[in-house]
Amino acid sequence: MSTGKLVQANGRLYKRSDRPVVVVCVDGSEPDYMEVAMKAGRMPWLKSLLDSGVNTNRIAESVVPSFTNPNNLSIVSGCPPRYHGICGNYFYNQETGEEELMNAPSYYRAKTIFSSYQDAGAKVAVVTAKDKLRLLLGHGLDYSQGNAICFSAEKSDLANMADNGIENVNDFVGMPVPSVYSADLSEFVFAAGVKLLQTVRPEIMYLSTTDFIQHKYAPEEEGALAFYEMMDKYWAQLDELGAVLTLTADHGMNPKHDADGKPNVLYLQDLFDEWYGKAEARVILPITDPYVVHHGALGSFATAYLPKGQSVDEAIKRLSEVDGVELAISGPAGCAMLELPEDRMGDIIIISERHLALGTSEERHDLSALDRPLRTHGGITEQKVPFISNRPMSGIPSDMRLRNFDAFYCSVNYAE
Amino acid sequence: MSTGKLVQANGRLYKRSDRPVVVVCVDGSEPDYMEVAMKAGRMPWLKSLLDSGVNTNRIAESVVPSFTNPNNLSIVSGCPPRYHGICGNYFYNQETGEEELMNAPSYYRAKTIFSSYQDAGAKVAVVTAKDKLRLLLGHGLDYSQGNAICFSAEKSDLANMADNGIENVNDFVGMPVPSVYSADLSEFVFAAGVKLLQTVRPEIMYLSTTDFIQHKYAPEEEGALAFYEMMDKYWAQLDELGAVLTLTADHGMNPKHDADGKPNVLYLQDLFDEWYGKAEARVILPITDPYVVHHGALGSFATAYLPKGQSVDEAIKRLSEVDGVELAISGPAGCAMLELPEDRMGDIIIISERHLALGTSEERHDLSALDRPLRTHGGITEQKVPFISNRPMSGIPSDMRLRNFDAFYCSVNYAE
């Protein structure tokens, strides 16, 4: 049902259309993955799209910290974390004095594009791989109206009408519940997306995978090639079903290990302890979450709270001289630059270089579960992501800095 | 009452204190005004403060469009218009197809610092010169709790407990209702501020003047000097009463006329009519409001909606070649750069140079009421404003881009 009306979400206007719009977020999809898989002949649909010359094949920039939650929430909000509040998995709550996981919907401060479309009477659907994102992405959806669906592959067997707007998902998709550490978890998302497009045909749909594969495998490894080959088949189906299909990612991915495969880590808490005394400063790694098997809670982004009375300027000066620190910036300046909420960032924001990860104290990171050389993300060096659509979008102004969170905006407003 | 707790407003944290904090917004106070008045010996309190060496005398940047409402709302929100929605006095509502005044509280999308402090149990007070700002600035205040006051000098005789949290204001201040086009309108604001500090002693207070004088007089003219002399006397009293006092402005002010005193105007609607045909494009001047006597609705900021199908890139290219255009940028890029809400800006944002104003069609501007050579604002050239406090704020990180809307943030978090 196209009303010709506009939907407003977070200060932007979105057109409505009879053509369903599907945005795919391929978690951790450093642009190389698709390039290499296409060259290897493993992504025939994508290759043919890009060869046809009518497509749009762009590079966009993700939110920094280039982590999963800040970017997924930005994509479904059409705006950066400063507006919606989700700037990591983990933060130090200055109001309570506690370190907290930021995974409950109450941490989210905006209104999603989905919720706004639902208010306008549109059918909407969201499918995620991991359940940790589901509640946040479904913020504000009203399942009692029968036009909103939001569930995860991980907990697909628990989906029900009251909490997800759908039930018997495994029968519907024709797949059992996949393991949380598997490529199947992401495949389930696409299989569900195809089914939903064939049946419910939502006006806007979001499909979000997990980066288990990208953390494990470099682009040229078979584990990665097979994964991209799998996705290509589903994208061809979504395209065939008439959707405007836009592919982007939450962040890139880089090796952060030395030649021996040992993680390359700057332990910031240890550094601050040396400078200010044991536990006087507090280092927070916003990548921290209960799923640490594939990255050991190591990423390229950290924030720190200094001991009372210590100069931020001084600390920035010292940090800037540390090898491997790409950026050390004050909380207010970093939040303005990266569009982050100041109340959830510390006195200083620290970003490391391409091949270096940031840790707290060496003793606090259990790296025994890392079965492969560390590949991770979080920094500016993982900000470049694909932004590919099956429709041309020639109306995008050329002075616009394309962001991954423009995926819905561009798909509904500019896709031809 | 100091609780030691933090107040959260729009993603920033604000400390509480026993010391009252007063932020003064001197409408249209191009930095020259204070400099010239001090040199002329007309601002002894300010001069002595700046000479003492313990003060903070900085220059901050306002929001662009450098207009009154976007900046006043940014100052009381601690964030730019992209978050709170108020990006001008006037806009084109794409959802309704109507041009509208943006003066009702329903256009505001955030929660003010005042409302957040009130929720935390603090006493708050807001006094504005013109009534047009009062409802917006008072957004979310609950006058029934007896700890919030918000009124205008212009309608001081109508102030009542239910709508303003105060009554009998003219008796309280000891001044009759001033004329809306007068220096007295602003003097009333300060007289009220001093009385409030002596009696109610609000934890945070905002005093906002009108730029009637600055539109009329250049810094060296007696009309301006007398105005700054008047303000200096009141600031001395606020300081004497123990307040942390921070002085800033909503925007600067520049002459925009030729040597003969004739307004120097680029009429954009006429230009677009020539390019695209009569009334095919739509030019919006966000300065437009019912009070046009002192600027004739002429400022240095405009936005335009192009006819359907016309290329934004092409229009930007043509505009950039027009003499006096400082910046022509697409709506999405301009809104990202200037932190404005996209749904209230057009396809293109146009900003003119220091001595040029932008108009719609020449026939639509009645300049007969301009009794002095045009002085106005709206552009990047009016973005520099004073940021002066009576307390040092040495903790402000040196990499922070200081904005006028950091006035409360810096006053409560960094004032020593």
PDB file of N, CA, C and O in Angstrom, chain B residues 96-144:
ATOM      1  N   THR B  96       2.942  18.265   5.162  1.00  0.00           N
ATOM      2  CA  THR B  96       1.649  18.906   4.922  1.00  0.00           C
ATOM      3  C   THR B  96       1.635  19.738   3.644  1.00  0.00           C
ATOM      4  O   THR B  96       0.567  20.117   3.165  1.00  0.00           O
ATOM      5  N   GLY B  97       2.840  20.063   3.121  1.00  0.00           N
ATOM      6  CA  GLY B  97       2.903  20.936   1.945  1.00  0.00           C
ATOM      7  C   GLY B  97       2.682  22.403   2.279  1.00  0.00           C
ATOM      8  O   GLY B  97       2.439  23.220   1.397  1.00  0.00           O
ATOM      9  N   GLU B  98       2.791  22.765   3.567  1.00  0.00           N
ATOM     10  CA  GLU B  98       2.565  24.157   3.975  1.00  0.00           C
ATOM     11  C   GLU B  98       3.853  24.789   4.508  1.00  0.00           C
ATOM     12  O   GLU B  98       4.672  24.105   5.116  1.00  0.00           O
ATOM     13  N   GLU B  99       3.982  26.097   4.299  1.00  0.00           N
ATOM     14  CA  GLU B  99       5.045  26.841   4.982  1.00  0.00           C
ATOM     15  C   GLU B  99       4.507  27.232   6.357  1.00  0.00           C
ATOM     16  O   GLU B  99       3.379  27.693   6.479  1.00  0.00           O
ATOM     17  N   GLU B 100       5.316  27.026   7.387  1.00  0.00           N
ATOM     18  CA  GLU B 100       4.827  27.213   8.755  1.00  0.00           C
ATOM     19  C   GLU B 100       5.826  27.973   9.617  1.00  0.00           C
ATOM     20  O   GLU B 100       7.026  27.815   9.460  1.00  0.00           O
ATOM     21  N   LEU B 101       5.293  28.717  10.575  1.00  0.00           N
ATOM     22  CA  LEU B 101       6.124  29.248  11.650  1.00  0.00           C
ATOM     23  C   LEU B 101       6.456  28.097  12.589  1.00  0.00           C
ATOM     24  O   LEU B 101       5.594  27.259  12.874  1.00  0.00           O
ATOM     25  N   MET B 102       7.697  28.066  13.073  1.00  0.00           N
ATOM     26  CA  MET B 102       8.136  26.963  13.940  1.00  0.00           C
ATOM     27  C   MET B 102       8.219  27.487  15.384  1.00  0.00           C
ATOM     28  O   MET B 102       9.240  27.372  16.035  1.00  0.00           O
ATOM     29  N   ASN B 103       7.127  28.077  15.852  1.00  0.00           N
ATOM     30  CA  ASN B 103       7.207  28.749  17.151  1.00  0.00           C
ATOM     31  C   ASN B 103       6.447  28.037  18.273  1.00  0.00           C
ATOM     32  O   ASN B 103       6.497  28.463  19.420  1.00  0.00           O
ATOM     33  N   ALA B 104       5.754  26.950  17.952  1.00  0.00           N
ATOM     34  CA  ALA B 104       5.017  26.233  18.997  1.00  0.00           C
ATOM     35  C   ALA B 104       5.921  25.164  19.609  1.00  0.00           C
ATOM     36  O   ALA B 104       6.792  24.615  18.927  1.00  0.00           O
ATOM     37  N   PRO B 105       5.727  24.874  20.903  1.00  0.00           N
ATOM     38  CA  PRO B 105       6.582  23.873  21.561  1.00  0.00           C
ATOM     39  C   PRO B 105       6.533  22.510  20.884  1.00  0.00           C
ATOM     40  O   PRO B 105       7.473  21.726  20.987  1.00  0.00           O
ATOM     41  N   SER B 106       5.451  22.230  20.157  1.00  0.00           N
ATOM     42  CA  SER B 106       5.334  20.908  19.523  1.00  0.00           C
ATOM     43  C   SER B 106       6.394  20.682  18.447  1.00  0.00           C
ATOM     44  O   SER B 106       6.655  19.554  18.064  1.00  0.00           O
ATOM     45  N   TYR B 107       7.023  21.746  17.972  1.00  0.00           N
ATOM     46  CA  TYR B 107       8.087  21.568  16.977  1.00  0.00           C
ATOM     47  C   TYR B 107       9.405  21.116  17.608  1.00  0.00           C
ATOM     48  O   TYR B 107      10.305  20.661  16.925  1.00  0.00           O
ATOM     49  N   TYR B 108       9.489  21.294  18.913  1.00  0.00           N
ATOM     50  CA  TYR B 108      10.721  20.961  19.639  1.00  0.00           C
ATOM     51  C   TYR B 108      10.741  19.461  19.941  1.00  0.00           C
ATOM     52  O   TYR B 108       9.751  18.896  20.380  1.00  0.00           O
ATOM     53  N   ARG B 109      11.893  18.805  19.709  1.00  0.00           N
ATOM     54  CA  ARG B 109      11.932  17.345  19.783  1.00  0.00           C
ATOM     55  C   ARG B 109      12.799  16.791  20.905  1.00  0.00           C
ATOM     56  O   ARG B 109      13.050  15.586  20.940  1.00  0.00           O
ATOM     57  N   ALA B 110      13.343  17.641  21.746  1.00  0.00           N
ATOM     58  CA  ALA B 110      14.258  17.135  22.768  1.00  0.00           C
ATOM     59  C   ALA B 110      13.681  17.425  24.155  1.00  0.00           C
ATOM     60  O   ALA B 110      12.467  17.552  24.323  1.00  0.00           O
ATOM     61  N   LYS B 111      14.546  17.469  25.125  1.00  0.00           N
ATOM     62  CA  LYS B 111      14.149  17.809  26.481  1.00  0.00           C
ATOM     63  C   LYS B 111      15.162  18.828  26.954  1.00  0.00           C
ATOM     64  O   LYS B 111      16.366  18.597  26.862  1.00  0.00           O
ATOM     65  N   THR B 112      14.707  19.964  27.437  1.00  0.00           N
ATOM     66  CA  THR B 112      15.666  21.011  27.783  1.00  0.00           C
ATOM     67  C   THR B 112      16.454  20.647  29.046  1.00  0.00           C
ATOM     68  O   THR B 112      16.031  19.808  29.846  1.00  0.00           O
ATOM     69  N   ILE B 113      17.592  21.293  29.199  1.00  0.00           N
ATOM     70  CA  ILE B 113      18.398  21.161  30.414  1.00  0.00           C
ATOM     71  C   ILE B 113      17.548  21.566  31.621  1.00  0.00           C
ATOM     72  O   ILE B 113      17.602  20.937  32.677  1.00  0.00           O
ATOM     73  N   PHE B 114      16.720  22.599  31.460  1.00  0.00           N
ATOM     74  CA  PHE B 114      15.865  23.074  32.551  1.00  0.00           C
ATOM     75  C   PHE B 114      14.881  22.017  32.993  1.00  0.00           C
ATOM     76  O   PHE B 114      14.674  21.785  34.173  1.00  0.00           O
ATOM     77  N   SER B 115      14.264  21.397  32.016  1.00  0.00           N
ATOM     78  CA  SER B 115      13.289  20.354  32.322  1.00  0.00           C
ATOM     79  C   SER B 115      13.978  19.192  33.042  1.00  0.00           C
ATOM     80  O   SER B 115      13.442  18.631  34.001  1.00  0.00           O
ATOM     81  N   SER B 116      15.188  18.862  32.620  1.00  0.00           N
ATOM     82  CA  SER B 116      15.934  17.772  33.263  1.00  0.00           C
ATOM     83  C   SER B 116      16.335  18.143  34.694  1.00  0.00           C
ATOM     84  O   SER B 116      16.257  17.319  35.599  1.00  0.00           O
ATOM     85  N   TYR B 117      16.786  19.374  34.884  1.00  0.00           N
ATOM     86  CA  TYR B 117      17.120  19.820  36.248  1.00  0.00           C
ATOM     87  C   TYR B 117      15.856  19.835  37.127  1.00  0.00           C
ATOM     88  O   TYR B 117      15.913  19.457  38.290  1.00  0.00           O
ATOM     89  N   GLN B 118      14.759  20.296  36.556  1.00  0.00           N
ATOM     90  CA  GLN B 118      13.526  20.298  37.355  1.00  0.00           C
ATOM     91  C   GLN B 118      13.167  18.884  37.786  1.00  0.00           C
ATOM     92  O   GLN B 118      12.804  18.645  38.942  1.00  0.00           O
ATOM     93  N   ASP B 119      13.286  17.933  36.852  1.00  0.00           N
ATOM     94  CA  ASP B 119      13.007  16.527  37.198  1.00  0.00           C
ATOM     95  C   ASP B 119      13.883  16.057  38.357  1.00  0.00           C
ATOM     96  O   ASP B 119      13.481  15.201  39.149  1.00  0.00           O
ATOM     97  N   ALA B 120      15.098  16.608  38.416  1.00  0.00           N
ATOM     98  CA  ALA B 120      16.028  16.213  39.486  1.00  0.00           C
ATOM     99  C   ALA B 120      15.778  16.995  40.774  1.00  0.00           C
ATOM    100  O   ALA B 120      16.510  16.836  41.745  1.00  0.00           O
ATOM    101  N   GLY B 121      14.757  17.865  40.759  1.00  0.00           N
ATOM    102  CA  GLY B 121      14.392  18.577  41.986  1.00  0.00           C
ATOM    103  C   GLY B 121      14.987  19.964  42.129  1.00  0.00           C
ATOM    104  O   GLY B 121      14.839  20.595  43.175  1.00  0.00           O
ATOM    105  N   ALA B 122      15.647  20.453  41.090  1.00  0.00           N
ATOM    106  CA  ALA B 122      16.288  21.775  41.170  1.00  0.00           C
ATOM    107  C   ALA B 122      15.299  22.885  40.814  1.00  0.00           C
ATOM    108  O   ALA B 122      14.361  22.675  40.053  1.00  0.00           O
ATOM    109  N   LYS B 123      15.581  24.071  41.351  1.00  0.00           N
ATOM    110  CA  LYS B 123      14.822  25.259  40.954  1.00  0.00           C
ATOM    111  C   LYS B 123      15.442  25.828  39.686  1.00  0.00           C
ATOM    112  O   LYS B 123      16.675  25.971  39.596  1.00  0.00           O
ATOM    113  N   VAL B 124      14.608  26.197  38.731  1.00  0.00           N
ATOM    114  CA  VAL B 124      15.103  26.713  37.454  1.00  0.00           C
ATOM    115  C   VAL B 124      14.324  27.964  37.054  1.00  0.00           C
ATOM    116  O   VAL B 124      13.155  28.117  37.427  1.00  0.00           O
ATOM    117  N   ALA B 125      14.985  28.849  36.318  1.00  0.00           N
ATOM    118  CA  ALA B 125      14.310  30.069  35.855  1.00  0.00           C
ATOM    119  C   ALA B 125      14.810  30.488  34.482  1.00  0.00           C
ATOM    120  O   ALA B 125      15.998  30.368  34.174  1.00  0.00           O
ATOM    121  N   VAL B 126      13.874  30.939  33.660  1.00  0.00           N
ATOM    122  CA  VAL B 126      14.168  31.398  32.298  1.00  0.00           C
ATOM    123  C   VAL B 126      13.452  32.732  32.100  1.00  0.00           C
ATOM    124  O   VAL B 126      12.243  32.823  32.349  1.00  0.00           O
ATOM    125  N   VAL B 127      14.208  33.747  31.672  1.00  0.00           N
ATOM    126  CA  VAL B 127      13.568  35.022  31.340  1.00  0.00           C
ATOM    127  C   VAL B 127      14.024  35.428  29.940  1.00  0.00           C
ATOM    128  O   VAL B 127      15.222  35.475  29.656  1.00  0.00           O
ATOM    129  N   THR B 128      13.070  35.683  29.064  1.00  0.00           N
ATOM    130  CA  THR B 128      13.392  36.098  27.699  1.00  0.00           C
ATOM    131  C   THR B 128      12.827  37.480  27.452  1.00  0.00           C
ATOM    132  O   THR B 128      11.889  37.903  28.126  1.00  0.00           O
ATOM    133  N   ALA B 129      13.391  38.150  26.465  1.00  0.00           N
ATOM    134  CA  ALA B 129      12.881  39.469  26.093  1.00  0.00           C
ATOM    135  C   ALA B 129      11.558  39.310  25.344  1.00  0.00           C
ATOM    136  O   ALA B 129      10.503  39.677  25.833  1.00  0.00           O
ATOM    137  N   LYS B 130      11.627  38.679  24.170  1.00  0.00           N
ATOM    138  CA  LYS B 130      10.417  38.534  23.348  1.00  0.00           C
ATOM    139  C   LYS B 130       9.621  37.305  23.756  1.00  0.00           C
ATOM    140  O   LYS B 130      10.200  36.255  24.080  1.00  0.00           O
ATOM    141  N   ASP B 131       8.332  37.404  23.647  1.00  0.00           N
ATOM    142  CA  ASP B 131       7.488  36.276  24.044  1.00  0.00           C
ATOM    143  C   ASP B 131       7.565  35.108  23.055  1.00  0.00           C
ATOM    144  O   ASP B 131       7.244  33.983  23.406  1.00  0.00           O
ATOM    145  N   LYS B 132       8.006  35.371  21.828  1.00  0.00           N
ATOM    146  CA  LYS B 132       8.029  34.297  20.816  1.00  0.00           C
ATOM    147  C   LYS B 132       8.885  33.114  21.250  1.00  0.00           C
ATOM    148  O   LYS B 132       8.677  31.989  20.827  1.00  0.00           O
ATOM    149  N   LEU B 133       9.849  33.355  22.093  1.00  0.00           N
ATOM    150  CA  LEU B 133      10.737  32.288  22.530  1.00  0.00           C
ATOM    151  C   LEU B 133      10.252  31.570  23.792  1.00  0.00           C
ATOM    152  O   LEU B 133      10.684  30.459  24.078  1.00  0.00           O
ATOM    153  N   ARG B 134       9.378  32.224  24.527  1.00  0.00           N
ATOM    154  CA  ARG B 134       9.037  31.746  25.863  1.00  0.00           C
ATOM    155  C   ARG B 134       8.488  30.321  25.866  1.00  0.00           C
ATOM    156  O   ARG B 134       8.962  29.465  26.623  1.00  0.00           O
ATOM    157  N   LEU B 135       7.534  30.043  25.009  1.00  0.00           N
ATOM    158  CA  LEU B 135       6.924  28.711  25.012  1.00  0.00           C
ATOM    159  C   LEU B 135       7.929  27.635  24.645  1.00  0.00           C
ATOM    160  O   LEU B 135       7.945  26.553  25.231  1.00  0.00           O
ATOM    161  N   LEU B 136       8.777  27.941  23.658  1.00  0.00           N
ATOM    162  CA  LEU B 136       9.793  26.961  23.256  1.00  0.00           C
ATOM    163  C   LEU B 136      10.788  26.718  24.387  1.00  0.00           C
ATOM    164  O   LEU B 136      11.100  25.576  24.728  1.00  0.00           O
ATOM    165  N   LEU B 137      11.283  27.793  24.988  1.00  0.00           N
ATOM    166  CA  LEU B 137      12.300  27.641  26.037  1.00  0.00           C
ATOM    167  C   LEU B 137      11.721  26.932  27.269  1.00  0.00           C
ATOM    168  O   LEU B 137      12.438  26.243  27.987  1.00  0.00           O
ATOM    169  N   GLY B 138      10.428  27.117  27.481  1.00  0.00           N
ATOM    170  CA  GLY B 138       9.795  26.509  28.658  1.00  0.00           C
ATOM    171  C   GLY B 138       9.294  25.094  28.406  1.00  0.00           C
ATOM    172  O   GLY B 138       8.606  24.518  29.255  1.00  0.00           O
ATOM    173  N   HIS B 139       9.653  24.528  27.259  1.00  0.00           N
ATOM    174  CA  HIS B 139       9.171  23.190  26.902  1.00  0.00           C
ATOM    175  C   HIS B 139       9.394  22.176  28.024  1.00  0.00           C
ATOM    176  O   HIS B 139      10.516  22.015  28.508  1.00  0.00           O
ATOM    177  N   GLY B 140       8.339  21.523  28.435  1.00  0.00           N
ATOM    178  CA  GLY B 140       8.480  20.443  29.407  1.00  0.00           C
ATOM    179  C   GLY B 140       8.488  20.887  30.861  1.00  0.00           C
ATOM    180  O   GLY B 140       8.499  20.044  31.758  1.00  0.00           O
ATOM    181  N   LEU B 141       8.488  22.198  31.114  1.00  0.00           N
ATOM    182  CA  LEU B 141       8.494  22.641  32.522  1.00  0.00           C
ATOM    183  C   LEU B 141       7.110  22.456  33.137  1.00  0.00           C
ATOM    184  O   LEU B 141       6.095  22.649  32.482  1.00  0.00           O
ATOM    185  N   ASP B 142       7.119  22.075  34.408  1.00  0.00           N
ATOM    186  CA  ASP B 142       5.868  21.856  35.136  1.00  0.00           C
ATOM    187  C   ASP B 142       5.755  22.939  36.204  1.00  0.00           C
ATOM    188  O   ASP B 142       6.447  22.892  37.222  1.00  0.00           O
ATOM    189  N   TYR B 143       4.876  23.914  35.951  1.00  0.00           N
ATOM    190  CA  TYR B 143       4.797  25.064  36.847  1.00  0.00           C
ATOM    191  C   TYR B 143       4.053  24.754  38.140  1.00  0.00           C
ATOM    192  O   TYR B 143       4.103  25.525  39.087  1.00  0.00           O
ATOM    193  N   SER B 144       3.383  23.622  38.182  1.00  0.00           N
ATOM    194  CA  SER B 144       2.600  23.300  39.383  1.00  0.00           C
ATOM    195  C   SER B 144       3.498  22.872  40.545  1.00  0.00           C
ATOM    196  O   SER B 144       3.064  22.813  41.678  1.00  0.00           O
TER     197      SER B 144
END
